[in-house]
Short mmCIF file of C-alpha atoms in Angstrom, two decimals:
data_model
loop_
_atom_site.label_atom_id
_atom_site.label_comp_id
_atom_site.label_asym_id
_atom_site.label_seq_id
_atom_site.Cartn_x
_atom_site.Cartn_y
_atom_site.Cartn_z
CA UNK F 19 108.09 105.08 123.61
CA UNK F 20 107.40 101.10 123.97
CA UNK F 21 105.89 101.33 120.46
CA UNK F 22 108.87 103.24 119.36
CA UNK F 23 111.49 100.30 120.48
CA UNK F 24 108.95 97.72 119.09
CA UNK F 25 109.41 99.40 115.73
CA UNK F 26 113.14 99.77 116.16
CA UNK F 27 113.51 96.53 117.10
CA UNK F 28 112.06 95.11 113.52
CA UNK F 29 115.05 97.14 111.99
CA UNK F 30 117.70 96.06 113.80
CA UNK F 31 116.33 92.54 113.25
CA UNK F 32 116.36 92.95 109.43
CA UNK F 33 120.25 94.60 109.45
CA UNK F 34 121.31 91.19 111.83
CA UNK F 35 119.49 88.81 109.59
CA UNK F 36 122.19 87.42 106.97
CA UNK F 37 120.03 85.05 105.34
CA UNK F 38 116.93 85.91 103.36
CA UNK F 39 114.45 82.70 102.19
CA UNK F 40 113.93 82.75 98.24
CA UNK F 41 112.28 80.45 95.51
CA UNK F 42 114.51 78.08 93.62
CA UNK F 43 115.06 79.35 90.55
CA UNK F 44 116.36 77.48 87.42
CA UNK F 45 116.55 79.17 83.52
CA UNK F 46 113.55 77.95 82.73
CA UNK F 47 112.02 79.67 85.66
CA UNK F 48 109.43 82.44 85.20
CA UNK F 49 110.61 86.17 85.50
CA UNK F 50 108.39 88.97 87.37
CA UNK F 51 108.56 92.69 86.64
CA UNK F 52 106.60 92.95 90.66
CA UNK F 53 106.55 91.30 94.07
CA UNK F 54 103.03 89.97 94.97
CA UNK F 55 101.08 92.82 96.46
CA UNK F 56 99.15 90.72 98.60
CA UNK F 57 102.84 89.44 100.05
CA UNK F 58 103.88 92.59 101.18
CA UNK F 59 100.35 92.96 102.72
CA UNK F 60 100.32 90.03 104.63
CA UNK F 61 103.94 90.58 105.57
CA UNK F 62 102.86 93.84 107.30
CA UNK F 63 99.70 92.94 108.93
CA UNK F 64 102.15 90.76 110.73
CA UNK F 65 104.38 92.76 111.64
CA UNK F 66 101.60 94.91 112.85
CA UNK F 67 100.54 92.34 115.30
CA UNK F 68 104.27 91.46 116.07
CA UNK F 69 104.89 95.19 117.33
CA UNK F 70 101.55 95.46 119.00
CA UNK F 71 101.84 92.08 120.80
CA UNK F 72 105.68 93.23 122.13
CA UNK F 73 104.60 96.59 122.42
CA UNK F 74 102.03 95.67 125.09
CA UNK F 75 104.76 93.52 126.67
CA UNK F 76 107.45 96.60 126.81
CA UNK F 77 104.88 98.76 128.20
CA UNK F 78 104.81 99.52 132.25
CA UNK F 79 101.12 98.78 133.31
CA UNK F 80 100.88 99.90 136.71
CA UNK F 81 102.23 102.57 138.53
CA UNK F 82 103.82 100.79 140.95
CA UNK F 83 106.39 99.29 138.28
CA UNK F 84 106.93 102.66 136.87
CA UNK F 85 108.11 103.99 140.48
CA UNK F 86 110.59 101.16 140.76
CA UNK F 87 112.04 101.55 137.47
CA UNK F 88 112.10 105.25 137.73
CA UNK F 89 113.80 104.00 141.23
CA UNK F 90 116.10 102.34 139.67
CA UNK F 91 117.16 104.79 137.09
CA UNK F 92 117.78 107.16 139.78
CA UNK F 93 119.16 105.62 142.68
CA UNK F 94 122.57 106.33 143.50
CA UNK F 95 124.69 103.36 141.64
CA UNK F 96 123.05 103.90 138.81
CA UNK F 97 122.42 108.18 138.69
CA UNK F 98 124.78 108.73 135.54
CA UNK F 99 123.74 105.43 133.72
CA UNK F 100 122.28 106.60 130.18
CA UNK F 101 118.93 105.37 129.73
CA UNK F 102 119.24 101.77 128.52
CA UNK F 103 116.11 101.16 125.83
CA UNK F 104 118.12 98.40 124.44
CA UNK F 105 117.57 96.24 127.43
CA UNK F 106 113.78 96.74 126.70
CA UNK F 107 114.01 95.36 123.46
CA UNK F 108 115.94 92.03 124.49
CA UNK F 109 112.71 90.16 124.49
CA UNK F 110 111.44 91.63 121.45
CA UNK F 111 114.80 91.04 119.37
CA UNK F 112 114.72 87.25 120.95
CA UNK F 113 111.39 86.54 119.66
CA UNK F 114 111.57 88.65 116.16
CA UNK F 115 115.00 86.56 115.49
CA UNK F 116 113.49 83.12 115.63
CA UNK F 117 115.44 81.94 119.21
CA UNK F 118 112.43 81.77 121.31
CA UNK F 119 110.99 78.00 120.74
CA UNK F 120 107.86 77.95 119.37
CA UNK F 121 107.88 81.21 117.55
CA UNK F 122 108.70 81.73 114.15
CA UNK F 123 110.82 84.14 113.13
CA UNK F 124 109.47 87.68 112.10
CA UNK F 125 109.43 87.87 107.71
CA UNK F 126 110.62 91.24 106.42
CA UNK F 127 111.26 90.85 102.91
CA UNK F 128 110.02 89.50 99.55
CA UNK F 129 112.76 87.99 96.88
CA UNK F 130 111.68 87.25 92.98
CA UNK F 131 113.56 86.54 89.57
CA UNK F 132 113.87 89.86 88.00
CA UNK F 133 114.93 88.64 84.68
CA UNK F 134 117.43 85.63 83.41
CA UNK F 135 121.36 87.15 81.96
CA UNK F 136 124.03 85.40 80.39
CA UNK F 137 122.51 82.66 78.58
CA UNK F 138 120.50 81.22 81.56
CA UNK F 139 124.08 80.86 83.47
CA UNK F 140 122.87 83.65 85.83
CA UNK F 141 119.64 85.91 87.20
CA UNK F 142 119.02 88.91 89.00
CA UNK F 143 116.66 88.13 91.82
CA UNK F 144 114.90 91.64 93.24
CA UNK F 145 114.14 92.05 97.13
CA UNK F 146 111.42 94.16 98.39
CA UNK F 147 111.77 94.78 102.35
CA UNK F 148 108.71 95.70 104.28
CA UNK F 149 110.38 98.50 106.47
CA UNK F 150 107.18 99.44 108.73
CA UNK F 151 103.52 98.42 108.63
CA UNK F 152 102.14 101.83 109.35
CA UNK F 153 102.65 105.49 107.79
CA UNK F 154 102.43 109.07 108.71
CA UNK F 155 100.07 110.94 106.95
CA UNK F 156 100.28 115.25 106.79
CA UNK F 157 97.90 115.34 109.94
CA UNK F 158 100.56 113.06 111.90
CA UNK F 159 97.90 110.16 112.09
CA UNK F 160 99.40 107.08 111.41
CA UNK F 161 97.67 104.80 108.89
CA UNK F 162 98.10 101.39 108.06
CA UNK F 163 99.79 101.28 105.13
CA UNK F 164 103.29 98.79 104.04
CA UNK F 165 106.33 101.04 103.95
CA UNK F 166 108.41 99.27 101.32
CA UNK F 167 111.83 99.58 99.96
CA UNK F 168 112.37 97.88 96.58
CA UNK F 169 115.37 98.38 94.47
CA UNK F 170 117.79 95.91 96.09
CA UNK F 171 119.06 93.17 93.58
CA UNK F 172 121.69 90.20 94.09
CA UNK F 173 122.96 88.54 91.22
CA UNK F 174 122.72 84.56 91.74
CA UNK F 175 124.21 81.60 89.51
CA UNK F 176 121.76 79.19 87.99
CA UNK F 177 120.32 76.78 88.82
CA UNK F 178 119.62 78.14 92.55
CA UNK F 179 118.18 75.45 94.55
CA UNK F 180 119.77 76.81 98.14
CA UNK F 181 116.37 78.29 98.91
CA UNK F 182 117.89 81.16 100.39
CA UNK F 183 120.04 84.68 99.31
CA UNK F 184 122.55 86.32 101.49
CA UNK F 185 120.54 89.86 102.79
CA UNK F 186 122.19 92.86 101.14
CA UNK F 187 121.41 94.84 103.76
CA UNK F 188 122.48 92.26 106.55
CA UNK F 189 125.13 94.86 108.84
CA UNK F 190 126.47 94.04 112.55
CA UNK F 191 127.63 97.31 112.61
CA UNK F 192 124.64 99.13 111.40
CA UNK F 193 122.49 96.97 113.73
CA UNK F 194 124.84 97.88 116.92
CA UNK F 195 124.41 101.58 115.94
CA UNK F 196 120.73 101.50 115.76
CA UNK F 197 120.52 99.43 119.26
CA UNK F 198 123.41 101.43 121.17
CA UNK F 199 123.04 104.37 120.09
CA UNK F 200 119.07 105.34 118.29
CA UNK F 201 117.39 103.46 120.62
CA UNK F 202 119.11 104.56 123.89
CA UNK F 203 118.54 108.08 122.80
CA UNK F 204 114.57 107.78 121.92
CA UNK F 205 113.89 110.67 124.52
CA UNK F 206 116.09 113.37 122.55
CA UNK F 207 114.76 112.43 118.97
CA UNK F 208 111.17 110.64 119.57
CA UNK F 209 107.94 112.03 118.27
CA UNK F 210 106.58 113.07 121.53
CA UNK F 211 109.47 115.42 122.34
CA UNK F 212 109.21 116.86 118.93
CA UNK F 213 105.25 117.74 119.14
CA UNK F 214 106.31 119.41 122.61
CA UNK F 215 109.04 121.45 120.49
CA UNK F 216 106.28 122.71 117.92
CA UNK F 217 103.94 123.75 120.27
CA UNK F 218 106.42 125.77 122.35
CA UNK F 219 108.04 127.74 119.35
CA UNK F 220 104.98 127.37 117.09
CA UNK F 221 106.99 125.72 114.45
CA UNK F 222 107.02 122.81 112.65
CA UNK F 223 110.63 121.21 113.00
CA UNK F 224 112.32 118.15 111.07
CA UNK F 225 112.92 115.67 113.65
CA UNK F 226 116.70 115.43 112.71
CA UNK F 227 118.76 116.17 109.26
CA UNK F 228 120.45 113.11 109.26
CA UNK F 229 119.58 113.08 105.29
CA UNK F 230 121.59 116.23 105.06
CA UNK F 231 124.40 114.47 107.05
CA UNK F 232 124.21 111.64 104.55
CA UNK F 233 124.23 113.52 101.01
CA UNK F 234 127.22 115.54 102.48
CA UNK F 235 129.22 112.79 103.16
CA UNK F 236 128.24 111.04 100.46
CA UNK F 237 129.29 114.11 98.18
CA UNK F 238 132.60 114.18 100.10
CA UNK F 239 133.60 110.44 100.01
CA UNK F 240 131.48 108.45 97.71
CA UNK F 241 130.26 110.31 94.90
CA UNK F 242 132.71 108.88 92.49
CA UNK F 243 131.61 111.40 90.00
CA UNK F 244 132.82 114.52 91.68
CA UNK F 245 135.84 113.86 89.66
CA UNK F 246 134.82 114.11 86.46
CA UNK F 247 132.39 116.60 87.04
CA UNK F 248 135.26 119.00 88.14
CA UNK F 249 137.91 117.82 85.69
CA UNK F 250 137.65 120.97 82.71
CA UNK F 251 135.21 124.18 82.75
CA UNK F 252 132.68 122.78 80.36
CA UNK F 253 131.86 119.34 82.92
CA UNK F 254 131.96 122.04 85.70
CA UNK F 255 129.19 123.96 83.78
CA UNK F 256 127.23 121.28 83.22
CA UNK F 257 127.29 119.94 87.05
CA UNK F 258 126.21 123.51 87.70
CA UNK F 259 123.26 122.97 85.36
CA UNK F 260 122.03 119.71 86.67
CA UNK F 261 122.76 121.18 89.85
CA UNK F 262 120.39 124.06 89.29
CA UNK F 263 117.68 122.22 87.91
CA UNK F 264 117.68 119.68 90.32
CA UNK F 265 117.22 122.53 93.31
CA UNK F 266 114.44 124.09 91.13
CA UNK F 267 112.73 121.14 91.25
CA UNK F 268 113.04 120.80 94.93
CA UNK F 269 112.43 124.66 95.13
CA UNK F 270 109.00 123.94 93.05
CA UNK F 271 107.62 120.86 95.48
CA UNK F 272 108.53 123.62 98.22
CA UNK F 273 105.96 125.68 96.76
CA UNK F 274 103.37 123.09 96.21
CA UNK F 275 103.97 122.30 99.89
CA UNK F 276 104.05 125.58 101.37
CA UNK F 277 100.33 126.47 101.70
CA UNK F 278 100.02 122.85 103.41
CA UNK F 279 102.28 123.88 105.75
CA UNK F 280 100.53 127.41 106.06
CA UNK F 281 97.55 125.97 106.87
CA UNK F 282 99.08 123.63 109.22
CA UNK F 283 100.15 126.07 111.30
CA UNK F 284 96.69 128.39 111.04
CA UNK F 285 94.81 125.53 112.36
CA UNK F 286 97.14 124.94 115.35
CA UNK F 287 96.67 128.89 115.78
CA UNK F 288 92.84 128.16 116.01
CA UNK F 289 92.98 125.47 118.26
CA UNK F 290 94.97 127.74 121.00
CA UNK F 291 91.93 130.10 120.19
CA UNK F 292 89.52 128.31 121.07
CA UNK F 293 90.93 126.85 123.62
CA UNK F 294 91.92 130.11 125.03
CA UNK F 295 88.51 131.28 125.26
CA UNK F 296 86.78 127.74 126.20
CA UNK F 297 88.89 128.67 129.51
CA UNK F 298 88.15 132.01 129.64
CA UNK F 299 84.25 131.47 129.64
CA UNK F 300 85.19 128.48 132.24
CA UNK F 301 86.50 130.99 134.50
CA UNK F 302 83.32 133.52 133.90
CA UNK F 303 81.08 130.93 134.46
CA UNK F 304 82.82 129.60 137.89
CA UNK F 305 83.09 134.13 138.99
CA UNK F 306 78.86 134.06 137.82
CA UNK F 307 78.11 130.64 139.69
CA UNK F 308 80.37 131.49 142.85
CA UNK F 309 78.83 134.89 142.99
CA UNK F 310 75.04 133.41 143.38
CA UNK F 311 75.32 130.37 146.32
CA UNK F 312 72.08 128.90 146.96
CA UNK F 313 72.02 131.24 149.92
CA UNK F 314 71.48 134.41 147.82
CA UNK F 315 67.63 136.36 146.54
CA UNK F 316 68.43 138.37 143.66
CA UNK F 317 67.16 141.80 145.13
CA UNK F 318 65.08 143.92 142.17
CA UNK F 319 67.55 146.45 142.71
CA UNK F 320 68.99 148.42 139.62
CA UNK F 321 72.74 147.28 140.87
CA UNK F 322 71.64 143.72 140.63
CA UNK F 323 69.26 143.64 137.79
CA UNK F 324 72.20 145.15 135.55
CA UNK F 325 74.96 142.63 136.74
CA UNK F 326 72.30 140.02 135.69
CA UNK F 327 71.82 141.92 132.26
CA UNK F 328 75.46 142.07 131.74
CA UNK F 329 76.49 138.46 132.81
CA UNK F 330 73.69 136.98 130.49
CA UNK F 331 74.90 139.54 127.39
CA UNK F 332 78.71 137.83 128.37
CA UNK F 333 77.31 134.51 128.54
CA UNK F 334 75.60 134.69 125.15
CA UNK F 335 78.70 135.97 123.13
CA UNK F 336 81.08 133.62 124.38
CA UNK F 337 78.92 130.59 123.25
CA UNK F 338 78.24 132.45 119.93
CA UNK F 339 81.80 133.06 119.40
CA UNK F 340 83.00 129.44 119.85
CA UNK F 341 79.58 128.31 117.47
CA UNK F 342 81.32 131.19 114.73
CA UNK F 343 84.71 129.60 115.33
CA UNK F 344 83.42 126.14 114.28
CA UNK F 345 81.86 127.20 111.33
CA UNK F 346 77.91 126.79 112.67
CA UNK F 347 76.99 130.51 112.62
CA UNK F 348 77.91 133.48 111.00
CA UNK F 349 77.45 137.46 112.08
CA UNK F 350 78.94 140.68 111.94
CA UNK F 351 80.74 142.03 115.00
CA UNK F 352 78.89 145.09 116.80
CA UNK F 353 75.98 144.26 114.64
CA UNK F 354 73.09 143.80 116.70
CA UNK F 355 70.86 142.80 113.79
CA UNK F 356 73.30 140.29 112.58
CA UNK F 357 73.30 138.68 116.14
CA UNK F 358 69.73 138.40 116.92
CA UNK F 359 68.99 136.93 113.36
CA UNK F 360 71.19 133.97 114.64
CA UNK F 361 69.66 133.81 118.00
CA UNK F 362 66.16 133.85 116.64
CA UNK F 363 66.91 131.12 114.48
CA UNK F 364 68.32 129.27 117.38
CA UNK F 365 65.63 129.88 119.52
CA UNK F 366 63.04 128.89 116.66
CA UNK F 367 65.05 125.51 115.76
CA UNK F 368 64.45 124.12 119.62
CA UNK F 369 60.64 125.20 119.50
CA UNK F 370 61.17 128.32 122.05
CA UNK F 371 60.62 132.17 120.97
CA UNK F 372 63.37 134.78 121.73
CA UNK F 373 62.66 138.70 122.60
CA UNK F 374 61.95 141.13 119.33
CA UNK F 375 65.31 143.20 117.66
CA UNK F 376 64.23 146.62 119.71
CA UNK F 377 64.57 145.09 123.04
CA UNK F 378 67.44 143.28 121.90
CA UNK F 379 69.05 146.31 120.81
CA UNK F 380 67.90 148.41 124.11
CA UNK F 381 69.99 145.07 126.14
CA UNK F 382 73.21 144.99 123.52
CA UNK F 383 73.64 148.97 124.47
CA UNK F 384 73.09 148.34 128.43
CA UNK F 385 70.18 150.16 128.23
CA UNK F 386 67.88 147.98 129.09
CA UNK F 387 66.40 148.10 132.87
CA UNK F 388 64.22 145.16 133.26
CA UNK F 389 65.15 141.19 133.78
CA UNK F 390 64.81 139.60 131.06
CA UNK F 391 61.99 137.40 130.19
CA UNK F 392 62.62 133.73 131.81
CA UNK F 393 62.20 131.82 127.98
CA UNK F 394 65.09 134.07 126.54
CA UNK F 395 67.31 133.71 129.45
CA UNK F 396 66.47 129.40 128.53
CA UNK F 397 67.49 130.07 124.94
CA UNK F 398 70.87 131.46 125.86
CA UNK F 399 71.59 129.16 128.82
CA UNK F 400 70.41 126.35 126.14
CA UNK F 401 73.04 128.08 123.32
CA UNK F 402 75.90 128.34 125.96
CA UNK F 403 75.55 124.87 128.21
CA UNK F 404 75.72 123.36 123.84
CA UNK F 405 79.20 124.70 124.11
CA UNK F 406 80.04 124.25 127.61
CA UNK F 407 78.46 121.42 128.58
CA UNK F 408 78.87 120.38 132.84
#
């Protein structure tokens, strides 16, 4: 969550900062179709260590501070107060701003002359904003990787010797919504709390439609074109059209998507496999180990030599089902033949010998009536203490 209000905190920076620095630009001056990618590159890796640096300071260290926070939060003045992650980010705002002496303020965006219009009276300088220094790939890892957003253009007079452009995006309001009202509810829409929702419904949910929110009011209130779309049948038939195509297109990246997705979900199913049984062989080994204290002979008694027999058997296929569920063997269920094949080869890859395919059958069936020999009982102890180490 610290890194979380770090991040926020180099948003709500950018939407307070009116005043963007930019080259001095005459109509003589050379045009660029690009920003500089090693700009934006060096822009992040700074903002990188900005976030890191305020990330450590946000972050409660010892338990004792946690407790009196939590205290805090809780106590009896305070029991309906909302939690208050703006007042975390004070300090980071501060220093990301410029108003902390000594520190320069944080750099978010990179300005350049687009091209030169009326005659050299006038130019259209571009802005690229670095939004975020990291991304999220498909796994959920995060990767360092500038996310930009390019596309945002002020027209200036020329010659332009201020050295600086008013920020397009610079917004009070905007920047008092993301403080007050994002960043005090981190716990409801935060990336933790959403993992913790997949797991539990074994889904994979959006972490808000707030782009859904937007298109619908912007269809509503600001698509000018609505108008004329709906004026006569034949504009009406064509907004259908570009409507359709539009959601085909959509409907077609779906597609591409879903077996992604698919095998998203297949691998979280394995995981809870093999996790499943990991514990379940846990718990068979603690029943075998509690059930033989170092005060206990094993008595060569038929009762005793078949519990052995049996545990070993258990033993054996729980390691060799976790090795099959990783991909390093391969057998057929109920196949004895199949089986021992992989556990001679295991026993012959760490230099040991394992018992011959008729007494392995005779001990797969329970028929079996003797021990068995101490160097096979090391080869599956050796298979199962690979999978389940102490």
């Amino acid at each position: 969550m610290s890194e979380v209000i770090a991040t926020l905190s180099v948003v709500v920076t950018l939407l307070r900062t009116e005043y963007i620095p930019c080259g001095i630009y005459s109509a003589t001056s050379e045009t660029a179709e690009h920003h500089p990618r090693h700009r934006s590159k060096s822009i992040a890796e700074s903002m990188d260590f900005t976030i890191r640096e305020h990330t450590d300071d946000i972050q409660i260290d010892s338990q004792e501070e946690f407790t009196e926070r939590m205290r805090d939060e809780f106590d009896d003045v305070h029991r309906k107060r909302p939690f208050s992650g703006h007042t975390f980010a004070t300090r980071a705002l501060d220093a990301m701003s410029g108003n902390v002496a000594g520190i320069d303020g944080l750099e978010f965006a990179i300005s350049y002359l687009k091209r030169i219009t009326n005659s050299g009276k006038s130019g259209v300088v571009n802005i690229c904003y670095v939004l975020s220094p990291y991304a999220i790939d498909e796994n959920g890892s995060k990767t360092d990787s500038p996310q930009l957003l390019g596309g945002v253009f002020v027209e200036v007079e020329l010659p332009h010797a201020s050295g600086v452009i008013r920020n397009p995006l610079y917004s009070t309001v905007a920047a008092d919504y993301v403080l007050m009202q994002l960043m005090n509810r981190i716990g409801l829409w935060g990336q933790p709390i959403i993992d913790l929702s997949n797991v539990a419904l074994d889904a994979n949910i959006f972490p808000c439609n707030n782009s859904v929110e937007g298109f619908i009011r912007w269809e509503k209130n600001d698509n000018l074109d609505l108008s004329q779309d709906v004026r006569n049948v034949a504009s009406l038939i064509d907004k259908k059209w570009r409507d359709s195509v539009g959601m085909g297109k959509l409907l077609a990246n779906q597609l591409i998507m879903v077996s992604t997705v698919v095998q998203r979900r297949e691998k979280r199913k394995a995981d809870k496999v093999r996790k499943a049984m990991r514990e379940l062989a846990k718990t068979k080994k603690g029943r075998l180990d509690n059930s033989q204290d170092d005060g206990m002979v094993w008595k060569k008694t038929p009762g005793t030599i078949k519990a052995k027999l049996h545990a070993d058997r258990e033993r054996m296929m729980t390691a060799l089902e976790i090795g099959r569920s990783r991909g390093d063997y391969q057998y057929v269920d109920e196949n004895a033949k199949s089986i021992h094949l992989v556990m001679y080869d295991y026993a012959s890859n760490i230099d040991s010998n394992f018992m011959k395919i008729d007494t392995f059958r005779q001990w797969m069936k329970g028929k079996r009536t003797n021990s068995l020999k101490e160097p096979w009982c090391d080869v599956i102890e050796h298979l199962y203490d690979k999978y389940f180490p102490e």
